[in-house]
PDB file of C-alpha atoms and ligand atoms in Angstrom:
ATOM      1  CA  UNK A1037       5.944 -21.796  -2.157  1.00 55.00           C
ATOM      2  CA  UNK A1038       7.204 -21.402   1.420  1.00 61.00           C
ATOM      3  CA  UNK A1039       9.832 -23.148   3.504  1.00 62.00           C
ATOM      4  CA  UNK A1040       8.115 -22.152   6.734  1.00 71.00           C
ATOM      5  CA  UNK A1041       6.433 -25.192   8.241  1.00 68.00           C
ATOM      6  CA  UNK A1042       3.436 -23.435   9.786  1.00 83.00           C
ATOM      7  CA  UNK A1043       2.102 -21.511   6.825  1.00 88.00           C
ATOM      8  CA  UNK A1044       0.866 -22.099   3.304  1.00 94.00           C
ATOM      9  CA  UNK A1045       0.259 -19.475   0.629  1.00 96.00           C
ATOM     10  CA  UNK A1046      -2.833 -19.302  -1.584  1.00 97.00           C
ATOM     11  CA  UNK A1047      -3.004 -16.917  -4.511  1.00 98.00           C
ATOM     12  CA  UNK A1048      -5.847 -14.390  -4.318  1.00 98.00           C
ATOM     13  CA  UNK A1049      -4.818 -12.082  -7.198  1.00 98.00           C
ATOM     14  CA  UNK A1050      -2.702 -13.246 -10.136  1.00 98.00           C
ATOM     15  CA  UNK A1051      -0.073 -11.143 -11.853  1.00 98.00           C
ATOM     16  CA  UNK A1052      -2.514 -10.651 -14.737  1.00 98.00           C
ATOM     17  CA  UNK A1053      -5.391  -9.549 -12.472  1.00 98.00           C
ATOM     18  CA  UNK A1054      -3.123  -7.020 -10.759  1.00 98.00           C
ATOM     19  CA  UNK A1055      -1.884  -5.668 -14.080  1.00 98.00           C
ATOM     20  CA  UNK A1056      -5.437  -5.274 -15.420  1.00 98.00           C
ATOM     21  CA  UNK A1057      -6.637  -3.500 -12.287  1.00 98.00           C
ATOM     22  CA  UNK A1058      -3.631  -1.170 -12.237  1.00 98.00           C
ATOM     23  CA  UNK A1059      -4.354  -0.106 -15.804  1.00 97.00           C
ATOM     24  CA  UNK A1060      -7.941   0.715 -14.773  1.00 98.00           C
ATOM     25  CA  UNK A1061      -6.685   2.740 -11.791  1.00 98.00           C
ATOM     26  CA  UNK A1062      -4.173   4.536 -13.995  1.00 98.00           C
ATOM     27  CA  UNK A1063      -6.980   5.457 -16.414  1.00 97.00           C
ATOM     28  CA  UNK A1064      -8.958   7.009 -13.542  1.00 98.00           C
ATOM     29  CA  UNK A1065      -5.930   8.876 -12.192  1.00 98.00           C
ATOM     30  CA  UNK A1066      -4.816  10.136 -15.611  1.00 98.00           C
ATOM     31  CA  UNK A1067      -8.357  11.413 -16.297  1.00 97.00           C
ATOM     32  CA  UNK A1068      -8.276  13.340 -13.032  1.00 97.00           C
ATOM     33  CA  UNK A1069      -4.772  14.837 -13.447  1.00 97.00           C
ATOM     34  CA  UNK A1070      -4.475  15.095 -17.233  1.00 94.00           C
ATOM     35  CA  UNK A1071      -2.217  17.992 -18.280  1.00 94.00           C
ATOM     36  CA  UNK A1072      -0.840  18.505 -14.770  1.00 96.00           C
ATOM     37  CA  UNK A1073       2.323  17.370 -13.043  1.00 97.00           C
ATOM     38  CA  UNK A1074       1.708  14.842 -10.289  1.00 98.00           C
ATOM     39  CA  UNK A1075       3.928  14.336  -7.245  1.00 98.00           C
ATOM     40  CA  UNK A1076       3.708  10.651  -6.397  1.00 98.00           C
ATOM     41  CA  UNK A1077       4.575  10.019  -2.752  1.00 98.00           C
ATOM     42  CA  UNK A1078       5.089   6.370  -1.807  1.00 98.00           C
ATOM     43  CA  UNK A1079       4.933   4.984   1.722  1.00 98.00           C
ATOM     44  CA  UNK A1080       7.832   2.618   2.324  1.00 97.00           C
ATOM     45  CA  UNK A1081       8.326  -0.141   2.243  1.00 95.00           C
ATOM     46  CA  UNK A1082       5.155  -1.784   1.012  1.00 96.00           C
ATOM     47  CA  UNK A1083       4.280   0.590  -1.834  1.00 98.00           C
ATOM     48  CA  UNK A1084       7.459   0.325  -3.879  1.00 98.00           C
ATOM     49  CA  UNK A1085       6.361  -2.388  -6.330  1.00 98.00           C
ATOM     50  CA  UNK A1086       2.896  -0.916  -6.914  1.00 98.00           C
ATOM     51  CA  UNK A1087       4.306   2.594  -7.324  1.00 98.00           C
ATOM     52  CA  UNK A1088       7.014   1.423  -9.738  1.00 98.00           C
ATOM     53  CA  UNK A1089       4.439  -0.203 -12.004  1.00 98.00           C
ATOM     54  CA  UNK A1090       2.046   2.741 -11.820  1.00 98.00           C
ATOM     55  CA  UNK A1091       4.532   5.479 -12.720  1.00 98.00           C
ATOM     56  CA  UNK A1092       5.611   3.624 -15.865  1.00 98.00           C
ATOM     57  CA  UNK A1093       1.974   3.491 -16.938  1.00 98.00           C
ATOM     58  CA  UNK A1094       1.709   7.205 -16.188  1.00 98.00           C
ATOM     59  CA  UNK A1095       4.674   7.785 -18.510  1.00 97.00           C
ATOM     60  CA  UNK A1096       3.017   5.771 -21.294  1.00 96.00           C
ATOM     61  CA  UNK A1097      -0.079   7.961 -20.838  1.00 96.00           C
ATOM     62  CA  UNK A1098       1.956  11.202 -20.922  1.00 96.00           C
ATOM     63  CA  UNK A1099       1.303  12.123 -17.307  1.00 97.00           C
ATOM     64  CA  UNK A1100       4.392  13.862 -15.910  1.00 97.00           C
ATOM     65  CA  UNK A1101       5.383  12.764 -12.404  1.00 98.00           C
ATOM     66  CA  UNK A1102       7.799  13.588  -9.618  1.00 98.00           C
ATOM     67  CA  UNK A1103       8.514  10.738  -7.197  1.00 98.00           C
ATOM     68  CA  UNK A1104       9.377  10.810  -3.514  1.00 98.00           C
ATOM     69  CA  UNK A1105       9.076   8.420  -0.575  1.00 98.00           C
ATOM     70  CA  UNK A1106       8.367   8.569   3.113  1.00 98.00           C
ATOM     71  CA  UNK A1107       8.291   6.089   5.976  1.00 97.00           C
ATOM     72  CA  UNK A1108       5.719   5.802   8.713  1.00 93.00           C
ATOM     73  CA  UNK A1109       6.161   3.173  11.416  1.00 85.00           C
ATOM     74  CA  UNK A1110       3.820   1.702  13.950  1.00 77.00           C
ATOM     75  CA  UNK A1111       5.189   0.705  17.316  1.00 66.00           C
ATOM     76  CA  UNK A1112       4.229  -2.158  19.552  1.00 53.00           C
ATOM     77  CA  UNK A1113       5.341  -5.655  20.451  1.00 49.00           C
ATOM     78  CA  UNK A1114       6.124  -8.166  17.728  1.00 46.00           C
ATOM     79  CA  UNK A1115       2.599  -9.509  17.783  1.00 41.00           C
ATOM     80  CA  UNK A1116       0.498  -6.575  18.896  1.00 48.00           C
ATOM     81  CA  UNK A1117       0.260  -3.243  17.156  1.00 57.00           C
ATOM     82  CA  UNK A1118       0.044  -0.357  19.643  1.00 62.00           C
ATOM     83  CA  UNK A1119      -1.830   1.855  17.232  1.00 71.00           C
ATOM     84  CA  UNK A1120       0.832   4.534  17.675  1.00 80.00           C
ATOM     85  CA  UNK A1121       2.128   5.800  14.363  1.00 83.00           C
ATOM     86  CA  UNK A1122       5.269   7.869  13.865  1.00 90.00           C
ATOM     87  CA  UNK A1123       6.733   9.485  10.789  1.00 93.00           C
ATOM     88  CA  UNK A1124      10.336   8.250  10.554  1.00 94.00           C
ATOM     89  CA  UNK A1125      11.269   9.573   7.110  1.00 96.00           C
ATOM     90  CA  UNK A1126       9.674  12.627   5.559  1.00 97.00           C
ATOM     91  CA  UNK A1127       9.505  13.646   1.908  1.00 98.00           C
ATOM     92  CA  UNK A1128      12.629  15.355   0.609  1.00 98.00           C
ATOM     93  CA  UNK A1129      10.765  17.492  -1.937  1.00 97.00           C
ATOM     94  CA  UNK A1130       8.822  20.681  -1.383  1.00 98.00           C
ATOM     95  CA  UNK A1131       5.184  19.888  -2.223  1.00 98.00           C
ATOM     96  CA  UNK A1132       3.760  23.372  -1.665  1.00 98.00           C
ATOM     97  CA  UNK A1133       1.374  24.100  -4.528  1.00 98.00           C
ATOM     98  CA  UNK A1134       1.799  20.589  -5.998  1.00 98.00           C
ATOM     99  CA  UNK A1135      -0.805  17.962  -6.780  1.00 98.00           C
ATOM    100  CA  UNK A1136       0.165  14.974  -4.596  1.00 98.00           C
ATOM    101  CA  UNK A1137      -0.830  11.343  -5.009  1.00 98.00           C
ATOM    102  CA  UNK A1138      -0.089   9.433  -1.804  1.00 98.00           C
ATOM    103  CA  UNK A1139       0.393   5.739  -2.590  1.00 98.00           C
ATOM    104  CA  UNK A1140       0.356   2.743  -0.262  1.00 98.00           C
ATOM    105  CA  UNK A1141       0.047  -0.984  -0.690  1.00 98.00           C
ATOM    106  CA  UNK A1142      -2.706  -1.599   1.857  1.00 97.00           C
ATOM    107  CA  UNK A1143      -5.244   0.318   3.901  1.00 97.00           C
ATOM    108  CA  UNK A1144      -5.939  -1.489   7.134  1.00 95.00           C
ATOM    109  CA  UNK A1145      -6.862   0.420  10.314  1.00 95.00           C
ATOM    110  CA  UNK A1146      -6.455   3.650   8.322  1.00 96.00           C
ATOM    111  CA  UNK A1147      -4.124   5.170  10.914  1.00 95.00           C
ATOM    112  CA  UNK A1148      -1.102   5.400   8.583  1.00 95.00           C
ATOM    113  CA  UNK A1149      -2.988   7.162   5.805  1.00 96.00           C
ATOM    114  CA  UNK A1150      -4.944   9.425   8.128  1.00 96.00           C
ATOM    115  CA  UNK A1151      -1.786  10.624   9.874  1.00 94.00           C
ATOM    116  CA  UNK A1152       0.167  10.997   6.644  1.00 96.00           C
ATOM    117  CA  UNK A1153      -2.518  13.031   4.868  1.00 97.00           C
ATOM    118  CA  UNK A1154      -2.793  15.279   7.901  1.00 95.00           C
ATOM    119  CA  UNK A1155       0.994  15.708   7.972  1.00 96.00           C
ATOM    120  CA  UNK A1156       1.285  16.458   4.241  1.00 97.00           C
ATOM    121  CA  UNK A1157      -1.596  18.944   4.371  1.00 98.00           C
ATOM    122  CA  UNK A1158       0.654  21.104   6.537  1.00 97.00           C
ATOM    123  CA  UNK A1159       2.933  21.641   3.527  1.00 98.00           C
ATOM    124  CA  UNK A1160       0.079  23.338   1.648  1.00 98.00           C
ATOM    125  CA  UNK A1161      -0.037  21.207  -1.512  1.00 98.00           C
ATOM    126  CA  UNK A1162      -2.540  22.187  -4.225  1.00 98.00           C
ATOM    127  CA  UNK A1163      -4.310  18.854  -3.591  1.00 98.00           C
ATOM    128  CA  UNK A1164      -3.765  15.450  -1.990  1.00 98.00           C
ATOM    129  CA  UNK A1165      -5.324  12.292  -3.414  1.00 98.00           C
ATOM    130  CA  UNK A1166      -4.753   8.821  -2.007  1.00 98.00           C
ATOM    131  CA  UNK A1167      -4.321   5.517  -3.811  1.00 98.00           C
ATOM    132  CA  UNK A1168      -4.066   2.045  -2.272  1.00 98.00           C
ATOM    133  CA  UNK A1169      -3.803  -1.285  -4.002  1.00 98.00           C
ATOM    134  CA  UNK A1170      -5.654  -3.195  -1.276  1.00 98.00           C
ATOM    135  CA  UNK A1171      -8.274  -2.141   1.248  1.00 98.00           C
ATOM    136  CA  UNK A1172      -9.554  -4.069   4.250  1.00 98.00           C
ATOM    137  CA  UNK A1173     -12.587  -1.945   5.210  1.00 98.00           C
ATOM    138  CA  UNK A1174     -13.576  -4.286   8.048  1.00 97.00           C
ATOM    139  CA  UNK A1175     -10.358  -3.415   9.906  1.00 96.00           C
ATOM    140  CA  UNK A1176     -10.841   0.344   9.969  1.00 96.00           C
ATOM    141  CA  UNK A1177     -10.130   2.005  13.351  1.00 95.00           C
ATOM    142  CA  UNK A1178     -10.260   5.596  12.108  1.00 95.00           C
ATOM    143  CA  UNK A1179     -12.541   6.838   9.330  1.00 96.00           C
ATOM    144  CA  UNK A1180     -10.643   6.899   6.049  1.00 97.00           C
ATOM    145  CA  UNK A1181     -11.548   6.279   2.423  1.00 98.00           C
ATOM    146  CA  UNK A1182      -8.944   6.255  -0.355  1.00 98.00           C
ATOM    147  CA  UNK A1183      -9.701   8.154  -3.567  1.00 98.00           C
ATOM    148  CA  UNK A1184      -8.428   5.259  -5.694  1.00 98.00           C
ATOM    149  CA  UNK A1185      -8.606   1.620  -4.539  1.00 98.00           C
ATOM    150  CA  UNK A1186      -7.415  -1.477  -6.379  1.00 98.00           C
ATOM    151  CA  UNK A1187      -9.170  -4.309  -4.553  1.00 98.00           C
ATOM    152  CA  UNK A1188     -11.235  -4.641  -1.384  1.00 98.00           C
ATOM    153  CA  UNK A1189     -10.360  -7.756   0.594  1.00 98.00           C
ATOM    154  CA  UNK A1190     -11.626  -9.409   3.783  1.00 97.00           C
ATOM    155  CA  UNK A1191      -9.558  -9.478   6.975  1.00 96.00           C
ATOM    156  CA  UNK A1192      -6.842 -11.878   5.924  1.00 95.00           C
ATOM    157  CA  UNK A1193      -3.056 -11.653   6.037  1.00 95.00           C
ATOM    158  CA  UNK A1194      -1.738 -11.069   2.532  1.00 97.00           C
ATOM    159  CA  UNK A1195       1.749 -11.057   1.018  1.00 97.00           C
ATOM    160  CA  UNK A1196       3.420 -10.464  -2.325  1.00 98.00           C
ATOM    161  CA  UNK A1197       3.653  -7.546  -4.739  1.00 98.00           C
ATOM    162  CA  UNK A1198       5.433  -5.482  -2.071  1.00 98.00           C
ATOM    163  CA  UNK A1199       3.633  -6.869   0.993  1.00 97.00           C
ATOM    164  CA  UNK A1200       5.621  -8.909   3.473  1.00 96.00           C
ATOM    165  CA  UNK A1201       5.309 -11.380   6.281  1.00 94.00           C
ATOM    166  CA  UNK A1202       8.368 -11.011   8.553  1.00 92.00           C
ATOM    167  CA  UNK A1203      10.205  -9.303   5.654  1.00 94.00           C
ATOM    168  CA  UNK A1204       9.576 -12.164   3.231  1.00 95.00           C
ATOM    169  CA  UNK A1205       7.563 -12.516   0.007  1.00 97.00           C
ATOM    170  CA  UNK A1206       7.650  -8.868  -1.132  1.00 98.00           C
ATOM    171  CA  UNK A1207       9.161 -10.029  -4.426  1.00 98.00           C
ATOM    172  CA  UNK A1208       6.203 -12.198  -5.448  1.00 98.00           C
ATOM    173  CA  UNK A1209       4.546 -10.899  -8.652  1.00 98.00           C
ATOM    174  CA  UNK A1210       1.146 -12.061  -7.381  1.00 98.00           C
ATOM    175  CA  UNK A1211      -0.742 -11.553  -4.103  1.00 98.00           C
ATOM    176  CA  UNK A1212      -1.341 -14.493  -1.789  1.00 98.00           C
ATOM    177  CA  UNK A1213      -3.112 -14.993   1.490  1.00 97.00           C
ATOM    178  CA  UNK A1214      -1.352 -16.786   4.293  1.00 95.00           C
ATOM    179  CA  UNK A1215      -3.074 -19.901   5.538  1.00 93.00           C
ATOM    180  CA  UNK A1216      -1.860 -20.821   8.989  1.00 86.00           C
ATOM    181  CA  UNK A1217      -1.506 -24.573   9.314  1.00 84.00           C
ATOM    182  CA  UNK A1218      -0.566 -24.377  12.982  1.00 72.00           C
ATOM    183  CA  UNK A1219      -3.303 -22.710  15.016  1.00 64.00           C
ATOM    184  CA  UNK A1220      -0.936 -21.788  17.861  1.00 57.00           C
ATOM    185  CA  UNK A1221       1.064 -19.784  15.341  1.00 56.00           C
ATOM    186  CA  UNK A1222      -2.099 -18.131  14.008  1.00 56.00           C
ATOM    187  CA  UNK A1223      -3.147 -16.974  17.468  1.00 50.00           C
ATOM    188  CA  UNK A1224       0.211 -15.268  17.884  1.00 51.00           C
ATOM    189  CA  UNK A1225      -0.274 -13.227  14.738  1.00 53.00           C
ATOM    190  CA  UNK A1226      -1.744  -9.798  14.790  1.00 46.00           C
ATOM    191  CA  UNK A1227      -4.960  -9.797  12.790  1.00 45.00           C
ATOM    192  CA  UNK A1228      -3.975  -7.272  10.174  1.00 55.00           C
ATOM    193  CA  UNK A1229      -1.011  -6.666   7.907  1.00 63.00           C
ATOM    194  CA  UNK A1230       0.582  -3.962  10.029  1.00 58.00           C
TER     195      UNK A1230
HETATM  196  C1  PRP B2071       1.639  -1.577   6.456  1.00 56.39           C
HETATM  197  C2  PRP B2071       1.181  -1.078   5.119  1.00 56.39           C
HETATM  198  C3  PRP B2071       0.612   0.275   5.402  1.00 56.39           C
HETATM  199  C4  PRP B2071       0.140   0.154   6.831  1.00 56.39           C
HETATM  200  C5  PRP B2071      -1.353   0.064   6.842  1.00 56.39           C
HETATM  201  O1  PRP B2071       2.909  -1.081   6.693  1.00 56.39           O
HETATM  202  O2  PRP B2071       2.248  -1.021   4.208  1.00 56.39           O
HETATM  203  O3  PRP B2071       1.578   1.296   5.303  1.00 56.39           O
HETATM  204  O4  PRP B2071       0.720  -1.028   7.379  1.00 56.39           O
HETATM  205  O5  PRP B2071      -1.813  -0.115   8.143  1.00 56.39           O
HETATM  206  P1  PRP B2071      -2.856   0.832   8.869  1.00 56.39           P
HETATM  207  O6  PRP B2071      -3.925   1.200   7.864  1.00 56.39           O
HETATM  208  O7  PRP B2071      -3.354  -0.062   9.959  1.00 56.39           O
HETATM  209  O8  PRP B2071      -2.118   2.010   9.388  1.00 56.39           O
HETATM  210  P2  PRP B2071       3.974  -1.796   7.640  1.00 56.39           P
HETATM  211  O9  PRP B2071       4.002  -1.059   8.947  1.00 56.39           O
HETATM  212  O10 PRP B2071       3.695  -3.264   7.684  1.00 56.39           O
HETATM  213  O11 PRP B2071       5.334  -1.493   6.932  1.00 56.39           O
HETATM  214  P3  PRP B2071       5.881  -1.891   5.479  1.00 56.39           P
HETATM  215  O12 PRP B2071       5.174  -1.001   4.495  1.00 56.39           O
HETATM  216  O13 PRP B2071       7.336  -1.583   5.596  1.00 56.39           O
HETATM  217  O14 PRP B2071       5.599  -3.356   5.226  1.00 56.39           O
END
């Protein structure tokens, strides 16, 4: 599955498991927002696959949505996250008075979501709910709990379904963990997915 000599990929969630879980999440979200219009705000890049699948399920369930994206970046060296988060692309839509669903692929230290919710609150939306496909609770550096979570996972580096390793593997329809076959390489990696 990979041409890189130092890593192997092991599936942790199949395409079918992801699809089933997304339908369950969509049921929960539709129950909460039934009859309202939902502004779905995706955090780039990782959320784009998850968000694309979810909004088509929303359509099938007659939930009206508006879609926008934003980008938040963390700075640091290649192998060490500094913990400093900066908003590099804001929403283009006015969310004042809107019900917002903030969507991301993975919740790790929680810094990205915490900062983004705080930022969006300043625009005075009617409500902000958060939805993540994956959650690594053991990695949390700031207190944060998503309103809707797909799967909780241990502290392992995961790729596929929008998640990358050095910009690769986002196109995989399933989610895999990276198994480092060269321990020197593993030590160089930051622990989390950020
Ligand atoms: C990843 C992920 C989340 C963030 C979570 O983004 O997509 O947005 O890190 O980390 P945190 O909870 O520790 O803040 P990344 O910076 O890898 O960018 P990407 O979405 O473009 O892959």
